């Protein structure tokens, strides 16, 4: 039934009514929409299709009805034709046909047409298109995956040979030795993708047995911005070739080949590789940069890439991008990644996504669906430093990659303090006599000020530039970035204060011998930190679902990039975009080690074995906050521990019914849940007729079998249930160890779990009681099961 209103009265007609075609005729539409989204009949019939602005909408139909893809697309044309006025017009309006992993299409519609089609039977959601953003060595040794250790997961799984990893990003710079296919056999026969020469992408040159199937998607962006093909070709490199470097960097981090004795700005980085060096890479280019440097990723393109990836046969999807913090539910109009990843996970594909770079504020975490593995960033146990020597022979380890000779010998120090950029002299030439031949040190509050300072100092004859600033997100090649040939080094405020003390207290006022070559330091006792940029929890929409899940190295990650002068085609970058492929690479190793593990089991193994305050040799801090320790809202379960994850002992598994109950708990109607999940035909919630019926008493989200417990607004007491599956020794006995969050009391029943050949799964109940009623914020603790060998820990956060 369609429902419209005419002068305050409802008017109905069935789909089969002959009047429908006339009423919905795209060329002669008598309906318009008011500000409240209600379609009203106009007083007279006139053309409206050109008067109403068309935007890109995704019509999401839920399950895939069958495997005849051409027939599915044809049915979409018929379906859209009811609103567009004809099947031919529907073909013109349709941008994408989603038909491999789920059902639906993307089309250019007026707001009124979107309203009309949303009322058709079988439509789960009509989604207005959204834009996504990217989140932008030694780290694998830090994680315990050295090539030289035959007993770690990297070597025990033959470096993930046979696994196919799909990367959703900005394409690939495939013409690099970093993606060589040495040691790889034939491409897996189950692979259904292709490598095709298009634009600047040459299949012979850029594809091999490593890079096996690049695709690119821009139709949604074209329609959204009303760009014709000529304009698009002028703005974009229409091929899978990467013109930003971001996608290449991510792809190498997850599965790059071995590169020996890499020289990076005169710094020998020794041998580097990706996390799964023998895995295959399937590239899905959804992220674009135009000729003006504007970055874009379109939701309709993104969803089409996931649909193709499911059909192509990927094992893992790695997505270093996302939109803003969650404000709506999964399988909802604004949760495009939630929809696509829901179907991918239901096909057994693990989906790993970045948590975002909007920290350190709370409630900034993105990609919060419970079936996703959401990744925060950490540092590792190395540091690239440039030594600074003061006139009193005190050496400070600053940061910066200096191109050229650096600054040898001592020079007088000039100390300047500016509170904001507007105070900087537009041209330091006015004080050139003050700074010429000297080392200038400046304090400022933001990294963005660097550019202004360097430009102002250029051509003054300044000997070197020291910049005291907030903690760096990571090393950057400032000389390359700003094209100013001044030896430059950054220090944090604490180091800056040491230099200030020297300046005040020492009569000589001399400073700095800046080493022309930075050094690569392995810190014997690394201070692990969650960097300031990494987005934080709690999950703003469903705080019962802890996010992020885990953390991984995302600071100063060296990987291949678009070649530039002096860098051999590699670059250091920082962000959750760099942390995400670390976890994707680890997932690839786990897929080989345990081919029957579900995506939920893999996530559980990562979370319960992660390094944290209970399991690492030192505490993990937050960057830039003094001595504040990291908590689950910063790093989830902790920093990934690949060796532990291969043998977790117990896991918290989930299946289709858990995800179904989660969706039911969000208030979806039976019809909507059915359309979104009917491909889960064996669900115990299915009726004989094949429909889905949410249980009368929907299970609480608190009982979702996640490897975490998160309880918002605890007033008195609450009990939650969990079930663990034994994946270790058949006959095992586990005892519980509890660290209650502050102001709570915890009781676990049973407190001992005995497994044998018949008892492989055991459920337990956790009763949490508030002991203090005046607190209004989360406190943190943990619950762990131990058999003497395994320590299966989950984080707990309680808002009392």
GROMACS .gro file of C-alpha atoms in nm, residues 366-710:
model
  345
  366UNK     CA    1   3.339   0.513   1.510
  367UNK     CA    2   3.255   0.180   1.343
  368UNK     CA    3   3.082   0.045   1.653
  369UNK     CA    4   2.881  -0.253   1.519
  370UNK     CA    5   2.926  -0.558   1.745
  371UNK     CA    6   3.027  -0.780   1.452
  372UNK     CA    7   3.317  -0.549   1.354
  373UNK     CA    8   3.669  -0.565   1.495
  374UNK     CA    9   3.724  -0.196   1.577
  375UNK     CA   10   4.085  -0.086   1.618
  376UNK     CA   11   4.251   0.187   1.826
  377UNK     CA   12   4.614   0.293   1.787
  378UNK     CA   13   4.917   0.247   2.012
  379UNK     CA   14   5.291   0.300   1.978
  380UNK     CA   15   5.548   0.019   1.987
  381UNK     CA   16   5.891  -0.030   2.145
  382UNK     CA   17   6.097   0.174   1.899
  383UNK     CA   18   6.160   0.539   1.847
  384UNK     CA   19   6.327   0.736   1.570
  385UNK     CA   20   6.519   1.020   1.728
  386UNK     CA   21   6.749   1.305   1.638
  387UNK     CA   22   6.991   1.388   1.923
  388UNK     CA   23   7.022   1.751   2.039
  389UNK     CA   24   7.326   1.848   2.242
  390UNK     CA   25   7.318   2.158   2.462
  391UNK     CA   26   7.616   2.376   2.547
  392UNK     CA   27   7.638   2.199   2.884
  393UNK     CA   28   7.674   1.864   2.700
  394UNK     CA   29   7.326   1.750   2.799
  395UNK     CA   30   7.166   1.553   2.513
  396UNK     CA   31   6.793   1.552   2.444
  397UNK     CA   32   6.634   1.304   2.205
  398UNK     CA   33   6.404   1.501   1.979
  399UNK     CA   34   6.206   1.393   1.673
  400UNK     CA   35   6.253   1.481   1.309
  401UNK     CA   36   6.391   1.345   0.985
  402UNK     CA   37   6.659   1.581   0.863
  403UNK     CA   38   6.739   1.579   0.494
  404UNK     CA   39   7.094   1.686   0.424
  405UNK     CA   40   7.385   1.768   0.650
  406UNK     CA   41   7.194   1.880   0.954
  407UNK     CA   42   7.361   2.123   1.192
  408UNK     CA   43   7.702   2.029   1.328
  409UNK     CA   44   7.887   2.241   1.580
  410UNK     CA   45   7.745   2.481   1.835
  411UNK     CA   46   7.565   2.806   1.769
  412UNK     CA   47   7.402   3.069   1.988
  413UNK     CA   48   7.045   2.997   2.097
  414UNK     CA   49   6.763   3.244   2.040
  415UNK     CA   50   6.454   3.177   2.249
  416UNK     CA   51   6.115   3.306   2.125
  417UNK     CA   52   5.767   3.255   2.266
  418UNK     CA   53   5.452   3.315   2.065
  419UNK     CA   54   5.109   3.233   2.204
  420UNK     CA   55   4.940   3.215   1.866
  421UNK     CA   56   5.021   3.221   1.497
  422UNK     CA   57   4.899   3.579   1.451
  423UNK     CA   58   5.187   3.699   1.670
  424UNK     CA   59   5.450   3.558   1.436
  425UNK     CA   60   5.624   3.831   1.234
  426UNK     CA   61   5.503   3.803   0.878
  427UNK     CA   62   5.865   3.814   0.775
  428UNK     CA   63   6.142   3.726   1.015
  429UNK     CA   64   6.368   3.937   0.793
  430UNK     CA   65   6.276   4.225   1.025
  431UNK     CA   66   6.478   4.051   1.294
  432UNK     CA   67   6.721   3.871   1.063
  433UNK     CA   68   7.020   4.008   1.249
  434UNK     CA   69   6.885   3.846   1.564
  435UNK     CA   70   6.847   3.498   1.415
  436UNK     CA   71   7.109   3.471   1.140
  437UNK     CA   72   7.355   3.194   1.212
  438UNK     CA   73   7.172   3.101   1.529
  439UNK     CA   74   6.940   2.827   1.651
  440UNK     CA   75   6.584   2.951   1.702
  441UNK     CA   76   6.364   2.777   1.955
  442UNK     CA   77   5.990   2.838   1.963
  443UNK     CA   78   5.706   2.724   2.187
  444UNK     CA   79   5.353   2.688   2.054
  445UNK     CA   80   5.031   2.502   2.130
  446UNK     CA   81   4.948   2.342   1.795
  447UNK     CA   82   5.137   2.146   1.531
  448UNK     CA   83   4.962   2.350   1.262
  449UNK     CA   84   5.179   2.650   1.358
  450UNK     CA   85   5.493   2.481   1.222
  451UNK     CA   86   5.422   2.581   0.865
  452UNK     CA   87   5.395   2.950   0.952
  453UNK     CA   88   5.716   2.942   1.150
  454UNK     CA   89   5.917   2.763   0.883
  455UNK     CA   90   5.801   2.996   0.606
  456UNK     CA   91   5.876   3.298   0.822
  457UNK     CA   92   6.225   3.171   0.905
  458UNK     CA   93   6.317   3.083   0.548
  459UNK     CA   94   6.595   3.292   0.391
  460UNK     CA   95   6.689   3.451   0.726
  461UNK     CA   96   7.012   3.253   0.751
  462UNK     CA   97   6.887   3.075   1.063
  463UNK     CA   98   7.112   2.783   1.151
  464UNK     CA   99   6.843   2.546   1.282
  465UNK     CA  100   6.491   2.542   1.424
  466UNK     CA  101   6.380   2.376   1.749
  467UNK     CA  102   6.008   2.357   1.808
  468UNK     CA  103   5.851   2.274   2.147
  469UNK     CA  104   5.498   2.152   2.092
  470UNK     CA  105   5.231   1.912   2.219
  471UNK     CA  106   5.316   1.540   2.182
  472UNK     CA  107   5.358   1.444   1.819
  473UNK     CA  108   5.121   1.201   1.654
  474UNK     CA  109   5.427   1.067   1.476
  475UNK     CA  110   5.745   1.156   1.290
  476UNK     CA  111   5.701   1.354   0.973
  477UNK     CA  112   5.949   1.462   0.711
  478UNK     CA  113   5.895   1.832   0.769
  479UNK     CA  114   6.153   1.937   0.512
  480UNK     CA  115   5.967   1.738   0.246
  481UNK     CA  116   5.626   1.852   0.365
  482UNK     CA  117   5.706   2.221   0.384
  483UNK     CA  118   5.984   2.240   0.124
  484UNK     CA  119   6.192   2.459   0.357
  485UNK     CA  120   6.558   2.347   0.380
  486UNK     CA  121   6.607   2.436   0.747
  487UNK     CA  122   6.734   2.165   0.985
  488UNK     CA  123   6.433   2.105   1.205
  489UNK     CA  124   6.355   1.904   1.515
  490UNK     CA  125   6.054   1.880   1.744
  491UNK     CA  126   6.058   1.830   2.121
  492UNK     CA  127   5.771   1.796   2.365
  493UNK     CA  128   5.693   2.056   2.632
  494UNK     CA  129   5.885   1.870   2.903
  495UNK     CA  130   6.198   1.864   2.687
  496UNK     CA  131   6.133   2.223   2.591
  497UNK     CA  132   6.127   2.323   2.955
  498UNK     CA  133   6.466   2.155   3.005
  499UNK     CA  134   6.605   2.365   2.722
  500UNK     CA  135   6.438   2.673   2.871
  501UNK     CA  136   6.601   2.604   3.208
  502UNK     CA  137   6.938   2.579   3.036
  503UNK     CA  138   6.875   2.906   2.852
  504UNK     CA  139   6.785   3.086   3.175
  505UNK     CA  140   7.050   2.943   3.403
  506UNK     CA  141   7.356   2.911   3.178
  507UNK     CA  142   7.546   3.223   3.091
  508UNK     CA  143   7.682   3.088   2.762
  509UNK     CA  144   7.337   3.064   2.595
  510UNK     CA  145   7.485   2.824   2.342
  511UNK     CA  146   7.300   2.530   2.200
  512UNK     CA  147   7.274   2.238   1.984
  513UNK     CA  148   7.467   2.009   1.780
  514UNK     CA  149   7.189   1.859   1.566
  515UNK     CA  150   7.294   1.525   1.429
  516UNK     CA  151   7.261   1.507   1.050
  517UNK     CA  152   7.145   1.144   1.073
  518UNK     CA  153   6.863   1.027   1.299
  519UNK     CA  154   6.898   0.701   1.484
  520UNK     CA  155   6.667   0.402   1.510
  521UNK     CA  156   6.633   0.318   1.879
  522UNK     CA  157   6.499  -0.006   2.023
  523UNK     CA  158   6.380   0.102   2.365
  524UNK     CA  159   6.480  -0.161   2.627
  525UNK     CA  160   6.181  -0.070   2.843
  526UNK     CA  161   5.930   0.097   2.616
  527UNK     CA  162   5.662   0.319   2.763
  528UNK     CA  163   5.356   0.206   2.573
  529UNK     CA  164   5.097   0.472   2.501
  530UNK     CA  165   4.768   0.526   2.326
  531UNK     CA  166   4.837   0.834   2.110
  532UNK     CA  167   4.634   1.148   2.149
  533UNK     CA  168   4.470   1.118   1.806
  534UNK     CA  169   4.316   0.772   1.863
  535UNK     CA  170   3.937   0.799   1.909
  536UNK     CA  171   3.791   0.702   2.244
  537UNK     CA  172   3.485   0.525   2.380
  538UNK     CA  173   3.235   0.483   2.518
  539UNK     CA  174   3.015   0.382   2.228
  540UNK     CA  175   2.784   0.682   2.197
  541UNK     CA  176   2.482   0.488   2.064
  542UNK     CA  177   2.491   0.152   2.243
  543UNK     CA  178   2.727   0.186   2.542
  544UNK     CA  179   2.657  -0.180   2.626
  545UNK     CA  180   2.885  -0.266   2.331
  546UNK     CA  181   3.246  -0.186   2.426
  547UNK     CA  182   3.441  -0.004   2.155
  548UNK     CA  183   3.721  -0.007   2.052
  549UNK     CA  184   3.787  -0.381   2.065
  550UNK     CA  185   4.168  -0.384   2.052
  551UNK     CA  186   4.465  -0.159   1.979
  552UNK     CA  187   4.766  -0.210   1.753
  553UNK     CA  188   5.072  -0.006   1.648
  554UNK     CA  189   4.967   0.303   1.457
  555UNK     CA  190   5.249   0.552   1.522
  556UNK     CA  191   5.543   0.599   1.284
  557UNK     CA  192   5.452   0.302   1.067
  558UNK     CA  193   5.683   0.265   0.770
  559UNK     CA  194   5.526   0.122   0.454
  560UNK     CA  195   5.540   0.170   0.080
  561UNK     CA  196   5.395   0.487  -0.067
  562UNK     CA  197   5.387   0.684  -0.388
  563UNK     CA  198   5.760   0.734  -0.465
  564UNK     CA  199   5.915   1.068  -0.371
  565UNK     CA  200   6.271   1.195  -0.380
  566UNK     CA  201   6.494   1.033  -0.121
  567UNK     CA  202   6.246   0.794   0.036
  568UNK     CA  203   6.270   0.489  -0.194
  569UNK     CA  204   5.892   0.480  -0.222
  570UNK     CA  205   5.831   0.443   0.152
  571UNK     CA  206   5.685   0.675   0.412
  572UNK     CA  207   5.624   0.696   0.788
  573UNK     CA  208   5.260   0.758   0.872
  574UNK     CA  209   5.047   0.755   1.186
  575UNK     CA  210   4.677   0.698   1.252
  576UNK     CA  211   4.421   0.429   1.322
  577UNK     CA  212   4.444   0.377   0.946
  578UNK     CA  213   4.786   0.226   1.016
  579UNK     CA  214   4.671   0.030   1.322
  580UNK     CA  215   4.382  -0.134   1.134
  581UNK     CA  216   4.592  -0.330   0.880
  582UNK     CA  217   4.808  -0.459   1.166
  583UNK     CA  218   4.501  -0.632   1.308
  584UNK     CA  219   4.389  -0.742   0.959
  585UNK     CA  220   4.726  -0.909   0.910
  586UNK     CA  221   4.695  -1.088   1.244
  587UNK     CA  222   4.343  -1.204   1.152
  588UNK     CA  223   4.489  -1.352   0.832
  589UNK     CA  224   4.732  -1.559   1.041
  590UNK     CA  225   4.448  -1.678   1.265
  591UNK     CA  226   4.239  -1.772   0.961
  592UNK     CA  227   4.510  -2.014   0.851
  593UNK     CA  228   4.580  -2.146   1.200
  594UNK     CA  229   4.209  -2.202   1.270
  595UNK     CA  230   4.015  -2.218   0.940
  596UNK     CA  231   3.690  -2.312   1.115
  597UNK     CA  232   3.686  -2.020   1.355
  598UNK     CA  233   3.400  -1.771   1.308
  599UNK     CA  234   3.461  -1.395   1.290
  600UNK     CA  235   3.330  -1.368   1.648
  601UNK     CA  236   3.571  -1.637   1.771
  602UNK     CA  237   3.863  -1.456   1.606
  603UNK     CA  238   3.762  -1.127   1.768
  604UNK     CA  239   3.729  -1.298   2.107
  605UNK     CA  240   4.077  -1.451   2.076
  606UNK     CA  241   4.223  -1.107   2.000
  607UNK     CA  242   4.044  -0.931   2.288
  608UNK     CA  243   4.095  -1.189   2.565
  609UNK     CA  244   4.469  -1.233   2.503
  610UNK     CA  245   4.559  -0.865   2.445
  611UNK     CA  246   4.831  -0.690   2.643
  612UNK     CA  247   4.696  -0.463   2.915
  613UNK     CA  248   4.765  -0.361   3.274
  614UNK     CA  249   4.712  -0.722   3.389
  615UNK     CA  250   4.925  -0.897   3.127
  616UNK     CA  251   5.200  -0.664   2.998
  617UNK     CA  252   5.534  -0.607   3.165
  618UNK     CA  253   5.462  -0.238   3.215
  619UNK     CA  254   5.165  -0.006   3.236
  620UNK     CA  255   5.008   0.151   2.925
  621UNK     CA  256   4.958   0.526   2.937
  622UNK     CA  257   4.770   0.794   2.748
  623UNK     CA  258   4.985   1.030   2.546
  624UNK     CA  259   4.994   1.388   2.667
  625UNK     CA  260   4.803   1.335   2.993
  626UNK     CA  261   5.082   1.296   3.246
  627UNK     CA  262   5.051   0.970   3.433
  628UNK     CA  263   4.697   0.879   3.332
  629UNK     CA  264   4.669   0.510   3.253
  630UNK     CA  265   4.485   0.382   2.948
  631UNK     CA  266   4.153   0.206   3.006
  632UNK     CA  267   3.914  -0.004   2.792
  633UNK     CA  268   3.763   0.308   2.632
  634UNK     CA  269   4.113   0.383   2.499
  635UNK     CA  270   4.227   0.038   2.386
  636UNK     CA  271   3.942  -0.212   2.436
  637UNK     CA  272   4.090  -0.538   2.559
  638UNK     CA  273   4.444  -0.406   2.510
  639UNK     CA  274   4.721  -0.418   2.249
  640UNK     CA  275   4.705  -0.717   2.014
  641UNK     CA  276   4.910  -1.022   2.112
  642UNK     CA  277   4.922  -1.253   1.805
  643UNK     CA  278   5.103  -1.537   1.981
  644UNK     CA  279   4.844  -1.544   2.257
  645UNK     CA  280   4.552  -1.518   2.015
  646UNK     CA  281   4.650  -1.840   1.837
  647UNK     CA  282   4.593  -2.032   2.162
  648UNK     CA  283   4.334  -1.841   2.367
  649UNK     CA  284   4.206  -2.140   2.566
  650UNK     CA  285   3.845  -2.021   2.583
  651UNK     CA  286   3.648  -1.803   2.341
  652UNK     CA  287   3.324  -1.608   2.347
  653UNK     CA  288   3.156  -1.711   2.023
  654UNK     CA  289   2.847  -1.565   1.856
  655UNK     CA  290   2.630  -1.672   1.565
  656UNK     CA  291   2.341  -1.547   1.356
  657UNK     CA  292   2.092  -1.566   1.643
  658UNK     CA  293   2.305  -1.341   1.862
  659UNK     CA  294   2.319  -1.077   1.589
  660UNK     CA  295   1.948  -1.121   1.524
  661UNK     CA  296   1.862  -1.071   1.890
  662UNK     CA  297   2.084  -0.766   1.896
  663UNK     CA  298   1.888  -0.615   1.606
  664UNK     CA  299   1.561  -0.706   1.776
  665UNK     CA  300   1.677  -0.528   2.091
  666UNK     CA  301   1.710  -0.207   1.890
  667UNK     CA  302   1.338  -0.199   1.821
  668UNK     CA  303   1.314  -0.315   1.461
  669UNK     CA  304   0.983  -0.457   1.344
  670UNK     CA  305   0.961  -0.826   1.252
  671UNK     CA  306   0.933  -0.736   0.884
  672UNK     CA  307   1.244  -0.520   0.892
  673UNK     CA  308   1.446  -0.781   1.080
  674UNK     CA  309   1.322  -1.046   0.837
  675UNK     CA  310   1.427  -0.848   0.530
  676UNK     CA  311   1.768  -0.776   0.681
  677UNK     CA  312   1.846  -1.130   0.796
  678UNK     CA  313   1.632  -1.381   0.606
  679UNK     CA  314   1.939  -1.529   0.437
  680UNK     CA  315   2.005  -1.671   0.785
  681UNK     CA  316   1.746  -1.936   0.698
  682UNK     CA  317   1.850  -2.180   0.967
  683UNK     CA  318   1.790  -1.928   1.245
  684UNK     CA  319   1.588  -2.067   1.534
  685UNK     CA  320   1.388  -1.743   1.517
  686UNK     CA  321   1.263  -1.835   1.167
  687UNK     CA  322   0.901  -1.935   1.123
  688UNK     CA  323   0.791  -2.223   0.905
  689UNK     CA  324   0.701  -1.972   0.635
  690UNK     CA  325   1.056  -1.841   0.634
  691UNK     CA  326   0.986  -1.514   0.816
  692UNK     CA  327   1.164  -1.381   1.123
  693UNK     CA  328   0.984  -1.319   1.448
  694UNK     CA  329   1.162  -1.139   1.729
  695UNK     CA  330   1.105  -1.319   2.059
  696UNK     CA  331   0.834  -1.177   2.283
  697UNK     CA  332   1.098  -1.117   2.546
  698UNK     CA  333   1.397  -0.985   2.356
  699UNK     CA  334   1.727  -1.075   2.525
  700UNK     CA  335   1.908  -0.783   2.681
  701UNK     CA  336   2.203  -0.634   2.496
  702UNK     CA  337   2.393  -0.689   2.820
  703UNK     CA  338   2.372  -1.063   2.748
  704UNK     CA  339   2.520  -1.040   2.399
  705UNK     CA  340   2.807  -1.290   2.416
  706UNK     CA  341   3.083  -1.034   2.367
  707UNK     CA  342   3.430  -1.063   2.521
  708UNK     CA  343   3.355  -0.764   2.745
  709UNK     CA  344   3.098  -0.645   2.996
  710UNK     CA  345   2.983  -0.284   2.977
   0.00000   0.00000   0.00000
